[in-house]
PDB file of C-alpha atoms in Angstrom:
ATOM      1  CA  UNK H   1     -37.099  99.615  -0.690  1.00 92.00           C
ATOM      2  CA  UNK H   2     -34.884 102.561  -1.659  1.00 92.00           C
ATOM      3  CA  UNK H   3     -33.926 100.878  -4.936  1.00 94.00           C
ATOM      4  CA  UNK H   4     -37.588 100.145  -5.619  1.00 94.00           C
ATOM      5  CA  UNK H   5     -38.495 103.792  -5.078  1.00 93.00           C
ATOM      6  CA  UNK H   6     -35.581 104.874  -7.278  1.00 96.00           C
ATOM      7  CA  UNK H   7     -36.671 102.598 -10.148  1.00 96.00           C
ATOM      8  CA  UNK H   8     -40.390 102.997  -9.488  1.00 96.00           C
ATOM      9  CA  UNK H   9     -41.053  99.314  -8.885  1.00 96.00           C
ATOM     10  CA  UNK H  10     -42.626  97.521  -5.912  1.00 95.00           C
ATOM     11  CA  UNK H  11     -40.322  95.730  -3.512  1.00 95.00           C
ATOM     12  CA  UNK H  12     -40.484  92.526  -1.537  1.00 93.00           C
ATOM     13  CA  UNK H  13     -38.648  91.820   1.683  1.00 90.00           C
ATOM     14  CA  UNK H  14     -38.649  89.709   4.792  1.00 87.00           C
ATOM     15  CA  UNK H  15     -39.862  90.644   8.234  1.00 89.00           C
ATOM     16  CA  UNK H  16     -40.561  88.803  11.450  1.00 89.00           C
ATOM     17  CA  UNK H  17     -37.321  86.874  10.946  1.00 90.00           C
ATOM     18  CA  UNK H  18     -35.139  85.680  13.795  1.00 93.00           C
ATOM     19  CA  UNK H  19     -32.459  83.231  14.816  1.00 94.00           C
ATOM     20  CA  UNK H  20     -34.311  82.016  17.920  1.00 95.00           C
ATOM     21  CA  UNK H  21     -34.865  78.330  18.568  1.00 94.00           C
ATOM     22  CA  UNK H  22     -37.722  78.880  21.047  1.00 93.00           C
ATOM     23  CA  UNK H  23     -40.708  81.214  20.986  1.00 91.00           C
ATOM     24  CA  UNK H  24     -39.098  83.386  23.624  1.00 93.00           C
ATOM     25  CA  UNK H  25     -37.908  86.950  24.202  1.00 94.00           C
ATOM     26  CA  UNK H  26     -35.207  86.560  21.533  1.00 96.00           C
ATOM     27  CA  UNK H  27     -37.802  85.513  18.957  1.00 95.00           C
ATOM     28  CA  UNK H  28     -40.035  88.443  19.872  1.00 94.00           C
ATOM     29  CA  UNK H  29     -37.428  91.166  19.896  1.00 95.00           C
ATOM     30  CA  UNK H  30     -35.697  90.031  16.710  1.00 95.00           C
ATOM     31  CA  UNK H  31     -39.023  89.635  14.915  1.00 95.00           C
ATOM     32  CA  UNK H  32     -40.199  93.065  16.028  1.00 95.00           C
ATOM     33  CA  UNK H  33     -36.991  94.672  14.819  1.00 95.00           C
ATOM     34  CA  UNK H  34     -36.964  92.969  11.424  1.00 94.00           C
ATOM     35  CA  UNK H  35     -40.667  93.521  10.778  1.00 94.00           C
ATOM     36  CA  UNK H  36     -40.654  97.159  11.890  1.00 95.00           C
ATOM     37  CA  UNK H  37     -37.553  97.837   9.797  1.00 94.00           C
ATOM     38  CA  UNK H  38     -39.166  96.322   6.686  1.00 93.00           C
ATOM     39  CA  UNK H  39     -42.417  98.169   7.311  1.00 93.00           C
ATOM     40  CA  UNK H  40     -40.886 101.595   7.980  1.00 94.00           C
ATOM     41  CA  UNK H  41     -38.567 101.308   4.991  1.00 94.00           C
ATOM     42  CA  UNK H  42     -41.584 101.234   2.696  1.00 91.00           C
ATOM     43  CA  UNK H  43     -41.261  97.633   1.547  1.00 93.00           C
ATOM     44  CA  UNK H  44     -44.358  96.968  -0.578  1.00 91.00           C
ATOM     45  CA  UNK H  45     -44.730  93.246   0.169  1.00 92.00           C
ATOM     46  CA  UNK H  46     -43.332  91.671   3.312  1.00 92.00           C
ATOM     47  CA  UNK H  47     -42.979  87.929   2.881  1.00 86.00           C
ATOM     48  CA  UNK H  48     -42.253  85.351   5.568  1.00 81.00           C
ATOM     49  CA  UNK H  49     -43.586  87.665   8.241  1.00 84.00           C
ATOM     50  CA  UNK H  50     -45.228  85.114  10.520  1.00 92.00           C
ATOM     51  CA  UNK H  51     -44.160  81.936  12.255  1.00 94.00           C
ATOM     52  CA  UNK H  52     -40.598  81.699  10.938  1.00 92.00           C
ATOM     53  CA  UNK H  53     -38.036  80.450  13.459  1.00 94.00           C
ATOM     54  CA  UNK H  54     -34.323  79.718  13.574  1.00 93.00           C
ATOM     55  CA  UNK H  55     -33.360  81.420  10.295  1.00 86.00           C
ATOM     56  CA  UNK H  56     -35.966  79.554   8.213  1.00 88.00           C
ATOM     57  CA  UNK H  57     -35.212  76.118   9.668  1.00 91.00           C
ATOM     58  CA  UNK H  58     -38.454  75.878  11.608  1.00 93.00           C
ATOM     59  CA  UNK H  59     -42.008  77.149  11.859  1.00 93.00           C
ATOM     60  CA  UNK H  60     -43.996  77.730  15.033  1.00 95.00           C
ATOM     61  CA  UNK H  61     -47.729  78.242  15.401  1.00 96.00           C
ATOM     62  CA  UNK H  62     -47.084  80.126  18.653  1.00 96.00           C
ATOM     63  CA  UNK H  63     -44.649  82.387  16.810  1.00 96.00           C
ATOM     64  CA  UNK H  64     -47.238  82.896  14.058  1.00 96.00           C
ATOM     65  CA  UNK H  65     -49.668  84.249  16.670  1.00 96.00           C
ATOM     66  CA  UNK H  66     -46.924  86.394  18.233  1.00 95.00           C
ATOM     67  CA  UNK H  67     -45.985  87.776  14.809  1.00 95.00           C
ATOM     68  CA  UNK H  68     -49.622  88.625  14.155  1.00 95.00           C
ATOM     69  CA  UNK H  69     -49.487  90.778  17.294  1.00 95.00           C
ATOM     70  CA  UNK H  70     -46.210  92.365  16.172  1.00 95.00           C
ATOM     71  CA  UNK H  71     -47.583  93.080  12.676  1.00 94.00           C
ATOM     72  CA  UNK H  72     -50.577  94.825  14.252  1.00 92.00           C
ATOM     73  CA  UNK H  73     -48.293  97.061  16.309  1.00 92.00           C
ATOM     74  CA  UNK H  74     -46.193  97.847  13.228  1.00 93.00           C
ATOM     75  CA  UNK H  75     -49.317  98.646  11.239  1.00 91.00           C
ATOM     76  CA  UNK H  76     -50.551 101.014  13.960  1.00 90.00           C
ATOM     77  CA  UNK H  77     -47.103 102.645  14.114  1.00 91.00           C
ATOM     78  CA  UNK H  78     -47.011 103.167  10.343  1.00 91.00           C
ATOM     79  CA  UNK H  79     -50.588 104.487  10.142  1.00 88.00           C
ATOM     80  CA  UNK H  80     -50.129 106.696  13.194  1.00 86.00           C
ATOM     81  CA  UNK H  81     -52.782 108.410  15.247  1.00 83.00           C
ATOM     82  CA  UNK H  82     -55.507 110.747  14.133  1.00 80.00           C
ATOM     83  CA  UNK H  83     -54.791 114.296  15.289  1.00 80.00           C
ATOM     84  CA  UNK H  84     -57.796 115.992  13.722  1.00 82.00           C
ATOM     85  CA  UNK H  85     -58.717 119.188  15.525  1.00 80.00           C
ATOM     86  CA  UNK H  86     -62.036 117.678  16.647  1.00 79.00           C
ATOM     87  CA  UNK H  87     -60.083 115.204  18.762  1.00 77.00           C
ATOM     88  CA  UNK H  88     -58.558 117.943  20.863  1.00 78.00           C
ATOM     89  CA  UNK H  89     -61.768 117.995  22.968  1.00 83.00           C
ATOM     90  CA  UNK H  90     -60.952 121.267  24.743  1.00 81.00           C
ATOM     91  CA  UNK H  91     -64.413 121.324  26.327  1.00 84.00           C
ATOM     92  CA  UNK H  92     -63.632 118.055  28.123  1.00 83.00           C
ATOM     93  CA  UNK H  93     -60.258 119.343  29.257  1.00 81.00           C
ATOM     94  CA  UNK H  94     -61.938 122.425  30.695  1.00 84.00           C
ATOM     95  CA  UNK H  95     -64.703 120.388  32.342  1.00 86.00           C
ATOM     96  CA  UNK H  96     -62.360 117.820  33.926  1.00 87.00           C
ATOM     97  CA  UNK H  97     -59.783 120.378  35.049  1.00 84.00           C
ATOM     98  CA  UNK H  98     -56.377 119.785  36.626  1.00 88.00           C
ATOM     99  CA  UNK H  99     -55.960 116.537  38.528  1.00 84.00           C
ATOM    100  CA  UNK H 100     -59.035 114.886  37.018  1.00 80.00           C
ATOM    101  CA  UNK H 101     -59.314 112.027  34.566  1.00 82.00           C
ATOM    102  CA  UNK H 102     -61.198 111.427  31.331  1.00 77.00           C
ATOM    103  CA  UNK H 103     -62.535 107.916  31.921  1.00 75.00           C
ATOM    104  CA  UNK H 104     -66.117 109.123  32.385  1.00 78.00           C
ATOM    105  CA  UNK H 105     -66.103 111.499  29.402  1.00 80.00           C
ATOM    106  CA  UNK H 106     -68.119 110.360  26.375  1.00 81.00           C
ATOM    107  CA  UNK H 107     -65.225 111.430  24.132  1.00 82.00           C
ATOM    108  CA  UNK H 108     -62.973 108.817  25.722  1.00 78.00           C
ATOM    109  CA  UNK H 109     -65.177 106.027  24.382  1.00 77.00           C
ATOM    110  CA  UNK H 110     -65.768 107.866  21.089  1.00 79.00           C
ATOM    111  CA  UNK H 111     -62.040 107.922  20.333  1.00 77.00           C
ATOM    112  CA  UNK H 112     -61.093 104.565  21.827  1.00 74.00           C
ATOM    113  CA  UNK H 113     -60.449 103.262  18.294  1.00 70.00           C
ATOM    114  CA  UNK H 114     -57.128 105.093  18.350  1.00 70.00           C
ATOM    115  CA  UNK H 115     -55.775 102.482  20.752  1.00 74.00           C
ATOM    116  CA  UNK H 116     -54.645  99.092  19.544  1.00 77.00           C
ATOM    117  CA  UNK H 117     -55.933  96.335  21.745  1.00 82.00           C
ATOM    118  CA  UNK H 118     -53.375  93.549  22.016  1.00 90.00           C
ATOM    119  CA  UNK H 119     -54.275  90.062  20.859  1.00 91.00           C
ATOM    120  CA  UNK H 120     -52.049  88.152  23.272  1.00 95.00           C
ATOM    121  CA  UNK H 121     -49.945  90.639  25.251  1.00 93.00           C
ATOM    122  CA  UNK H 122     -50.833  90.963  28.918  1.00 93.00           C
ATOM    123  CA  UNK H 123     -52.378  94.264  30.038  1.00 90.00           C
ATOM    124  CA  UNK H 124     -53.500  93.068  33.469  1.00 92.00           C
ATOM    125  CA  UNK H 125     -51.819  93.860  36.761  1.00 94.00           C
ATOM    126  CA  UNK H 126     -50.022  91.024  38.530  1.00 96.00           C
ATOM    127  CA  UNK H 127     -53.117  89.875  40.410  1.00 97.00           C
ATOM    128  CA  UNK H 128     -55.218  89.899  37.223  1.00 96.00           C
ATOM    129  CA  UNK H 129     -52.551  87.945  35.336  1.00 96.00           C
ATOM    130  CA  UNK H 130     -52.347  85.422  38.173  1.00 97.00           C
ATOM    131  CA  UNK H 131     -56.145  85.084  38.316  1.00 97.00           C
ATOM    132  CA  UNK H 132     -56.189  84.429  34.551  1.00 95.00           C
ATOM    133  CA  UNK H 133     -53.901  81.424  35.016  1.00 97.00           C
ATOM    134  CA  UNK H 134     -50.449  83.066  35.238  1.00 97.00           C
ATOM    135  CA  UNK H 135     -49.729  82.014  31.652  1.00 96.00           C
ATOM    136  CA  UNK H 136     -46.484  82.753  29.861  1.00 95.00           C
ATOM    137  CA  UNK H 137     -46.790  84.412  26.455  1.00 94.00           C
ATOM    138  CA  UNK H 138     -45.960  81.213  24.572  1.00 93.00           C
ATOM    139  CA  UNK H 139     -48.785  79.428  26.448  1.00 96.00           C
ATOM    140  CA  UNK H 140     -51.212  82.259  25.613  1.00 96.00           C
ATOM    141  CA  UNK H 141     -50.167  81.961  21.946  1.00 96.00           C
ATOM    142  CA  UNK H 142     -50.572  78.171  22.070  1.00 97.00           C
ATOM    143  CA  UNK H 143     -54.061  78.505  23.531  1.00 97.00           C
ATOM    144  CA  UNK H 144     -55.016  81.032  20.855  1.00 97.00           C
ATOM    145  CA  UNK H 145     -53.919  79.014  17.815  1.00 97.00           C
ATOM    146  CA  UNK H 146     -55.403  75.751  19.090  1.00 98.00           C
ATOM    147  CA  UNK H 147     -58.719  77.514  19.767  1.00 97.00           C
ATOM    148  CA  UNK H 148     -58.662  79.076  16.284  1.00 97.00           C
ATOM    149  CA  UNK H 149     -58.120  75.668  14.694  1.00 96.00           C
ATOM    150  CA  UNK H 150     -60.856  74.067  16.790  1.00 98.00           C
ATOM    151  CA  UNK H 151     -63.332  76.794  15.802  1.00 98.00           C
ATOM    152  CA  UNK H 152     -62.372  76.934  12.121  1.00 97.00           C
ATOM    153  CA  UNK H 153     -65.172  76.245   9.689  1.00 96.00           C
ATOM    154  CA  UNK H 154     -64.113  75.715   6.088  1.00 93.00           C
ATOM    155  CA  UNK H 155     -65.970  77.952   3.644  1.00 94.00           C
ATOM    156  CA  UNK H 156     -68.459  76.369   1.287  1.00 94.00           C
ATOM    157  CA  UNK H 157     -67.031  75.470  -2.089  1.00 95.00           C
ATOM    158  CA  UNK H 158     -68.747  74.593  -5.304  1.00 96.00           C
ATOM    159  CA  UNK H 159     -68.474  70.802  -5.784  1.00 95.00           C
ATOM    160  CA  UNK H 160     -67.225  71.158  -9.365  1.00 97.00           C
ATOM    161  CA  UNK H 161     -64.492  73.578  -8.292  1.00 96.00           C
ATOM    162  CA  UNK H 162     -63.498  71.302  -5.420  1.00 95.00           C
ATOM    163  CA  UNK H 163     -63.305  68.279  -7.751  1.00 96.00           C
ATOM    164  CA  UNK H 164     -61.174  70.261 -10.181  1.00 96.00           C
ATOM    165  CA  UNK H 165     -58.837  71.394  -7.410  1.00 95.00           C
ATOM    166  CA  UNK H 166     -58.546  67.863  -6.017  1.00 95.00           C
ATOM    167  CA  UNK H 167     -57.797  66.513  -9.488  1.00 97.00           C
ATOM    168  CA  UNK H 168     -55.088  69.107  -9.900  1.00 95.00           C
TER     169      UNK H 168
END
């Protein structure tokens, strides 16, 4: 990325890469580190950012879903938070006062877009996680990709274009 900036050309790099054999903590932490590093360095195009396992020897649908989550976090990190003066809602701070909370303030819902809702990461307490099936992250990822495939509807394509593509 530094060489690209120096020469004024776009750069391509890898992210989401790992040496893990399973979609486990190793896969997640290595993928987060490599993707965040590529993203914060200013790499223009990050290739192989989803689903890659075991230094390019394997692909995992579960890991693809996990990497989608990681890419969203990286994107939020890079884009940052909006600190416009209007978001400093001093009136609400004065109204709520010390020891209160902002859950019932209209501004809380107005600015909720600043948070990134996770796709697969658990945000429930232990009882909520248990009530939802006590699923490990790889099982949550499995459930997500299989549901996405089941619900996929191919877009309409002009018959002539489809015939040309199939002939090719």
